[in-house]
Tab-separated table of C-alpha atoms and ligand atoms in Angstrom:
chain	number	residue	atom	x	y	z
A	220	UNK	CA	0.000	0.000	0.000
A	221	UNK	CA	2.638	2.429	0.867
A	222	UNK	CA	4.280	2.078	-2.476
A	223	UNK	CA	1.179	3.053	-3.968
A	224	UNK	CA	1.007	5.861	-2.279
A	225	UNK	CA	4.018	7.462	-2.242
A	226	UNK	CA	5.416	6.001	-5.588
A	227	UNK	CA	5.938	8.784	-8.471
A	228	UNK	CA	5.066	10.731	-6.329
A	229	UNK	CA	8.712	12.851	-6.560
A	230	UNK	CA	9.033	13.942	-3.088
A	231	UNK	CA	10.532	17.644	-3.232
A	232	UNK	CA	10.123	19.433	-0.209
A	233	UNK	CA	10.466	23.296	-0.173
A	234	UNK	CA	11.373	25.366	2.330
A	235	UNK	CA	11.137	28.957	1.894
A	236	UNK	CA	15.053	29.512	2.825
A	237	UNK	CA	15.681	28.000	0.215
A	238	UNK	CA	16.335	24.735	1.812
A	239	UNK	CA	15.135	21.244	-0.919
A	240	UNK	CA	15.166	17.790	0.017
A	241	UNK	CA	16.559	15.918	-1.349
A	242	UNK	CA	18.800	18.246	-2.945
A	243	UNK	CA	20.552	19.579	0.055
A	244	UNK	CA	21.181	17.441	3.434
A	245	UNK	CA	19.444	18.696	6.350
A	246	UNK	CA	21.577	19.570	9.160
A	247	UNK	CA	18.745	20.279	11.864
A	248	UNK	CA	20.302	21.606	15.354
A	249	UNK	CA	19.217	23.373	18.458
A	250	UNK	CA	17.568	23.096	21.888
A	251	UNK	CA	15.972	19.973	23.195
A	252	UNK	CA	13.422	22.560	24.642
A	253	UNK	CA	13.190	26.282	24.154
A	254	UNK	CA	14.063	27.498	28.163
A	255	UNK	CA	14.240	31.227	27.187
A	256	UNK	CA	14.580	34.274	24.560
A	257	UNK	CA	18.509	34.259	24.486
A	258	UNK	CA	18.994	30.632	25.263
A	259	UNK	CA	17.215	30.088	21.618
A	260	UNK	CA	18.612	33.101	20.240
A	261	UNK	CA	22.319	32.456	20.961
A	262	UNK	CA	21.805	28.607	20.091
A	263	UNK	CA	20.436	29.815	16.326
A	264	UNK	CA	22.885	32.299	15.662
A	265	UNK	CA	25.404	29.011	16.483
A	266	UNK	CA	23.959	26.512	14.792
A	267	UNK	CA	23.470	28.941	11.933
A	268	UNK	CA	26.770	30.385	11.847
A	269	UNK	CA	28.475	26.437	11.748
A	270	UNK	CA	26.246	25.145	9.053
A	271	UNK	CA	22.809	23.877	10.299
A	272	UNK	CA	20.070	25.248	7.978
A	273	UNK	CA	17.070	23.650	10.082
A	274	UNK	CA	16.310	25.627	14.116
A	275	UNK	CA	14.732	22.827	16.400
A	276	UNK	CA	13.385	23.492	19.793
A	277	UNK	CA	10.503	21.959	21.777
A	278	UNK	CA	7.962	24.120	23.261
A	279	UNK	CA	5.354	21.364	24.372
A	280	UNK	CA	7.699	19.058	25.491
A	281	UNK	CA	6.417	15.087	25.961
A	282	UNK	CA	7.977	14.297	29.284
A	283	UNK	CA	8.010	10.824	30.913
A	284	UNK	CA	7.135	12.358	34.117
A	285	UNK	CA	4.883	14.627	34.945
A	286	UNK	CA	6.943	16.476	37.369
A	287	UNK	CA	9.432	17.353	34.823
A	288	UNK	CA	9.573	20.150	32.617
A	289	UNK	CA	6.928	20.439	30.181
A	290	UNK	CA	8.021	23.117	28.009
A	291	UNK	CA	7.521	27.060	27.611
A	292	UNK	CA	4.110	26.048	25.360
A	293	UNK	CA	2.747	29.084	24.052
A	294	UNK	CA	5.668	31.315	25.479
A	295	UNK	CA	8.284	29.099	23.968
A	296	UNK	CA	6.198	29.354	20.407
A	297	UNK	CA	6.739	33.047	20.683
A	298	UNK	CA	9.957	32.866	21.384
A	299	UNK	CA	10.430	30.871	18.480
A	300	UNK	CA	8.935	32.851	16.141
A	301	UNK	CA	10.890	36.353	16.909
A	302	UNK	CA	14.281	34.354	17.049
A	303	UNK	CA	13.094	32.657	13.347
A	304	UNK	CA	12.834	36.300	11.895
A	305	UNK	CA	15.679	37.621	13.730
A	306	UNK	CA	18.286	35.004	12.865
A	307	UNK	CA	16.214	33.645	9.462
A	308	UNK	CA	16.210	29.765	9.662
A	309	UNK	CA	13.358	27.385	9.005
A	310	UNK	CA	11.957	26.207	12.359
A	311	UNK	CA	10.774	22.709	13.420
A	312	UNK	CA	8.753	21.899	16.744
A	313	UNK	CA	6.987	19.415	18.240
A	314	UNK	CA	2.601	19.193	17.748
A	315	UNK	CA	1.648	17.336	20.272
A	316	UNK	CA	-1.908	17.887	20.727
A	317	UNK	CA	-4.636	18.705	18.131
A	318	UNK	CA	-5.757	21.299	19.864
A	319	UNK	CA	-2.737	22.772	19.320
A	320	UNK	CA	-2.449	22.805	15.914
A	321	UNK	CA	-3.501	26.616	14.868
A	322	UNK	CA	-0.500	27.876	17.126
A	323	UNK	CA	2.282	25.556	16.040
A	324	UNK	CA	1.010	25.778	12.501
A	325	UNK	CA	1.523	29.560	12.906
A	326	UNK	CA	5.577	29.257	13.120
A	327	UNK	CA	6.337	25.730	12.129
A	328	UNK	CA	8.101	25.872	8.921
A	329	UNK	CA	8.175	21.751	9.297
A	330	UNK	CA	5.274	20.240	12.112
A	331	UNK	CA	7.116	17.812	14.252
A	332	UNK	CA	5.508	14.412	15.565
A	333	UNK	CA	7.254	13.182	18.501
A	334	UNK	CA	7.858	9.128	19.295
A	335	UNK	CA	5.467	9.027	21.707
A	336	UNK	CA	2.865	9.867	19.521
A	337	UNK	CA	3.665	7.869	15.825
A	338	UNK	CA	0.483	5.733	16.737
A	339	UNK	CA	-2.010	8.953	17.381
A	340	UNK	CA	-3.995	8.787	14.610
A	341	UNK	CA	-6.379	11.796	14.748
A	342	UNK	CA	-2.733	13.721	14.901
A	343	UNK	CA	-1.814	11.950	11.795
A	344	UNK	CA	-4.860	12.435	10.012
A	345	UNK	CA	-4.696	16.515	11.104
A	346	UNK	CA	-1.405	16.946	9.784
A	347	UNK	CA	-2.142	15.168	6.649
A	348	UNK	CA	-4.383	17.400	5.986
A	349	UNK	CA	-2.002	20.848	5.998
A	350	UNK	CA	0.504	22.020	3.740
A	351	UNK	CA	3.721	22.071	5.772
A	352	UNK	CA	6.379	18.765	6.015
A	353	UNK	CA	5.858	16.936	8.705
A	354	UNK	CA	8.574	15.128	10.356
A	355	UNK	CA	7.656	12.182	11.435
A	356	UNK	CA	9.381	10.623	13.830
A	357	UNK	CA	9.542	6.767	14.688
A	358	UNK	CA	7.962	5.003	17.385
A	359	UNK	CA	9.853	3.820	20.659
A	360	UNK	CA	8.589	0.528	20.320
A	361	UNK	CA	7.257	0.613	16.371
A	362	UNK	CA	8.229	-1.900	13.587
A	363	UNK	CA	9.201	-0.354	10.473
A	364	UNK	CA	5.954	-1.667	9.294
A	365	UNK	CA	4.240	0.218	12.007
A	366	UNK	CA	6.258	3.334	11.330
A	367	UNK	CA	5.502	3.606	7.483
A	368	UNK	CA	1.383	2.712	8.185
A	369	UNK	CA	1.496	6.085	10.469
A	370	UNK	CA	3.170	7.928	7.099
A	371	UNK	CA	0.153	6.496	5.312
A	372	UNK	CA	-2.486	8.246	7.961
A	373	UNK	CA	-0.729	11.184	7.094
A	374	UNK	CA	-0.562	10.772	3.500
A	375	UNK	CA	-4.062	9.523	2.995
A	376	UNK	CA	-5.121	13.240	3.763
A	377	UNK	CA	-3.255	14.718	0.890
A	378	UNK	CA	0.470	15.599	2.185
A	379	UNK	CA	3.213	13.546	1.342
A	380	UNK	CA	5.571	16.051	2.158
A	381	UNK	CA	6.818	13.229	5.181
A	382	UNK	CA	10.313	13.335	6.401
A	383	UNK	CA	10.794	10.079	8.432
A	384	UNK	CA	13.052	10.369	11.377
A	385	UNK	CA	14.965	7.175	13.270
A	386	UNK	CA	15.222	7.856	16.658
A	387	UNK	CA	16.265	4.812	17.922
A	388	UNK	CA	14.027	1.891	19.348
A	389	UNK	CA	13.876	0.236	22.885
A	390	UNK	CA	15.891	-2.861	22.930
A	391	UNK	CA	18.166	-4.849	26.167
A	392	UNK	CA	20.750	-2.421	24.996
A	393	UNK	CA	22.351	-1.212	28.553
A	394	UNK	CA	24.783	1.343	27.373
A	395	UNK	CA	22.398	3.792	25.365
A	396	UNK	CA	18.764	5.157	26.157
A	397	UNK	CA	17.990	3.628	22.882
A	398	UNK	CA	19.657	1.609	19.957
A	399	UNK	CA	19.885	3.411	16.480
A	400	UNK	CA	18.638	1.483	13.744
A	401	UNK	CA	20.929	2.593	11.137
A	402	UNK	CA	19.182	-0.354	8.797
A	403	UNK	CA	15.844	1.438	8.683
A	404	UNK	CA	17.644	4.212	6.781
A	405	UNK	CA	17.868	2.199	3.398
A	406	UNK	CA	15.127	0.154	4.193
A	407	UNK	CA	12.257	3.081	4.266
A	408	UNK	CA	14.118	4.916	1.518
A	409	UNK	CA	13.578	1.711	-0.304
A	410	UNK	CA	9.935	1.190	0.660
A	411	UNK	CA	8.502	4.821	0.540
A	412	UNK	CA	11.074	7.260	-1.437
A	413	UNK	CA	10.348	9.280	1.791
A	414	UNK	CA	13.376	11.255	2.950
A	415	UNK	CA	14.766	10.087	6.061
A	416	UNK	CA	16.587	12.157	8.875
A	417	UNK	CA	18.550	10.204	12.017
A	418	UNK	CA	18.402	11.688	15.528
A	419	UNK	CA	21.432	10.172	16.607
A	420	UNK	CA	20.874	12.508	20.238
A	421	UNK	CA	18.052	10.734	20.976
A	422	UNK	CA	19.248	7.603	19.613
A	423	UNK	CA	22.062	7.068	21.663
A	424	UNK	CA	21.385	9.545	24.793
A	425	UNK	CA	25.220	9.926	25.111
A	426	UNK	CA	27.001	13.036	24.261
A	427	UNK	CA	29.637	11.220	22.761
A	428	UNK	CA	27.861	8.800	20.602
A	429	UNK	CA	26.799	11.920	18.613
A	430	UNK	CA	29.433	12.394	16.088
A	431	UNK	CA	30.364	8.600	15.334
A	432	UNK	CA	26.420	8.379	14.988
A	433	UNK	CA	26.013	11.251	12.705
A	434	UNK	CA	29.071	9.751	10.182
A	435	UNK	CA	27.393	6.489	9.935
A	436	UNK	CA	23.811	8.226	9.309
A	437	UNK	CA	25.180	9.983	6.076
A	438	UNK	CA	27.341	6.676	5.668
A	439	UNK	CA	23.962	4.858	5.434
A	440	UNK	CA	22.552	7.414	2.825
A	441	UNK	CA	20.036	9.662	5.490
A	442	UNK	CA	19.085	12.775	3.949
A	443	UNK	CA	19.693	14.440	7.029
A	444	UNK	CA	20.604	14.727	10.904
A	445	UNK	CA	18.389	16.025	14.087
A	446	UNK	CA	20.804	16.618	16.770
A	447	UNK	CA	20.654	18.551	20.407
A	448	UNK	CA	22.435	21.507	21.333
A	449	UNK	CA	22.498	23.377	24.273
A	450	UNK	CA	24.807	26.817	25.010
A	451	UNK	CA	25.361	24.935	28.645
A	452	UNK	CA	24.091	21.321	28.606
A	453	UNK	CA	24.686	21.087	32.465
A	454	UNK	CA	21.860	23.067	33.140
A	455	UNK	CA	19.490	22.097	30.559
A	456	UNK	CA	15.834	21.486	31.827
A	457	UNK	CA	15.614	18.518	29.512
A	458	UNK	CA	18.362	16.025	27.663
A	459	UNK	CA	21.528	17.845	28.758
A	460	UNK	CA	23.520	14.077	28.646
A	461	UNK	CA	23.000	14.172	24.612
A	462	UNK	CA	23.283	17.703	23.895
A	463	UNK	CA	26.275	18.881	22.388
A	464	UNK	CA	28.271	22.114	23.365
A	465	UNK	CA	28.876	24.654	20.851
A	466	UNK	CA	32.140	23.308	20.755
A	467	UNK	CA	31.460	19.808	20.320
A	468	UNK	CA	28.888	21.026	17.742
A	469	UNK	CA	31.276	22.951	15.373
A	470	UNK	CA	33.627	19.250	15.668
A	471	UNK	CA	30.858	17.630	14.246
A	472	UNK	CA	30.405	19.766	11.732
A	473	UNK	CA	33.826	20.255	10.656
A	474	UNK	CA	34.218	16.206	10.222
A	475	UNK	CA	30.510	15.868	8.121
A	476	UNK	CA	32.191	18.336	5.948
A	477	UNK	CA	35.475	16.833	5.249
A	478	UNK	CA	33.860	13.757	3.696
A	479	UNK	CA	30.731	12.597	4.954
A	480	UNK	CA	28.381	15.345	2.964
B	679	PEP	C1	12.305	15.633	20.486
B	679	PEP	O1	12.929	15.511	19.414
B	679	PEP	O2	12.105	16.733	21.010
B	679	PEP	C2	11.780	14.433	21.165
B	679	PEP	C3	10.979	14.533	22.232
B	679	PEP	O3	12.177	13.277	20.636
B	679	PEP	P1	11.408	11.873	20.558
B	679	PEP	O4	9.989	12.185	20.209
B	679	PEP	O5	12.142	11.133	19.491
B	679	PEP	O6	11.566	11.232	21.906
B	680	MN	MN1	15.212	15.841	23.701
């Protein structure tokens, strides 16, 4: 079914900077959540200024606990939209909710839908519905199967403007939050013609694992990479282990450049 539906269908995705899949690799960088105005602000102008052409940053933020953090919400969209005009880069954030929708929609240049909620199918079906990309990213526990049947809800509505993202799945694997599956990369390029971008921060949940990760995602022919970055990771409200200094950031992109892209 999915090769019906997203067969000939020449996947091109536009963004106004500029930006086309699958003409250019996506280098997608920022915040795991947006904590304030000039935490964003001097994270873009970063990111920017090194070579990501993507800003992400979460302002409803799907915690496992209740009693963490749970994002700036509406605050954190504003903040996202004056830092967007001020430092010009295409945005992505997380929809988590359908009620939502109207306010991420607003500064989203690509609508974001977190692992946690691949299998919410009245999100699917909204976003399918829209005109932005949607950036789909795989479920914790989801099959590849699983994962492309949630790209159908979306594309059933119209939009096949679907960037898949591997995030890494649950597995006995002691040594990471999650394992990267690296194989998916070829596998749902193969199946759908969708693009696919690797999260290797949430992949791995180890700073480290971040570069070596990021090499083998272009090695494996991803379009793209998601990663965290945080001005001072030690005091990030959310995923400070896998965010990357500004430091470690420009490393990674020196070494993508001298080969791997
Ligand atoms: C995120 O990218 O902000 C995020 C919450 O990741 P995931 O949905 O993959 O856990
Ligand atoms: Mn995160």
């Amino acid at each position: 079914m999915s090769k019906e539906l997203f067969k000939n269908k020449d996947i091109k995705i536009n963004l106004k900077s500029g930006i086309t899949i699958p003409n250019d690799k996506l280098i997608i960088a920022g915040p795991c959540a947006i904590e304030g105005y000039n935490q964003l602000l001097d994270t873009a102008k970063f990111v920017k200024a090194i070579g990501a052409n993507v800003l992400r940053g979460g302002a409803y933020k799907p915690r496992t606990s209740p009693f963490s953090f749970q994002g700036m919400k509406e605050e954190g969209l504003e903040i996202l939209k004056s830092v967007k005009k001020e430092v010009k880069i295409p945005v992505v954030t997380e929809l988590m909710d359908v009620r939502d929708f109207d306010k991420v929609y607003d500064v989203a240049d690509i609508i974001q839908i977190g692992s946690r909620n691949m299998h919410n199918f009245p999100l699917l079906v909204e976003v399918g519905k829209q005109d932005k990309p949607v950036f789909l990213k795989r479920g914790m526990s989801a099959t590849i199967d699983e994962w492309i049947k949630a790209a159908e809800y979306i594309a059933i509505g119209g939009n096949t403007n679907i960037i898949m993202c591997e995030r890494g799945i649950r597995t006995y694997n002691d040594y990471t939050r999650n394992t990267l599956d690296l194989a998916a990369v070829p596998i749902i390029k193969k199946e759908t013609g969708l693009p696919v971008v690797v999260d290797p921060s949430h992949g791995t949940g180890v700073r480290e694992l971040v570069k070596p990760m990021s090499l083998a995602s272009f090695a494996a022919g991803a379009d793209g990479i998601m990663v965290e970055v945080h001005p001072n990771p030690k005091n990030a409200l959310s995923d400070g282990k896998q965010s990357l200094t500004f430091d470690e950031f420009e490393d990674l992109l020196i070494s993508l450049k001298n080969g791997a892209i």
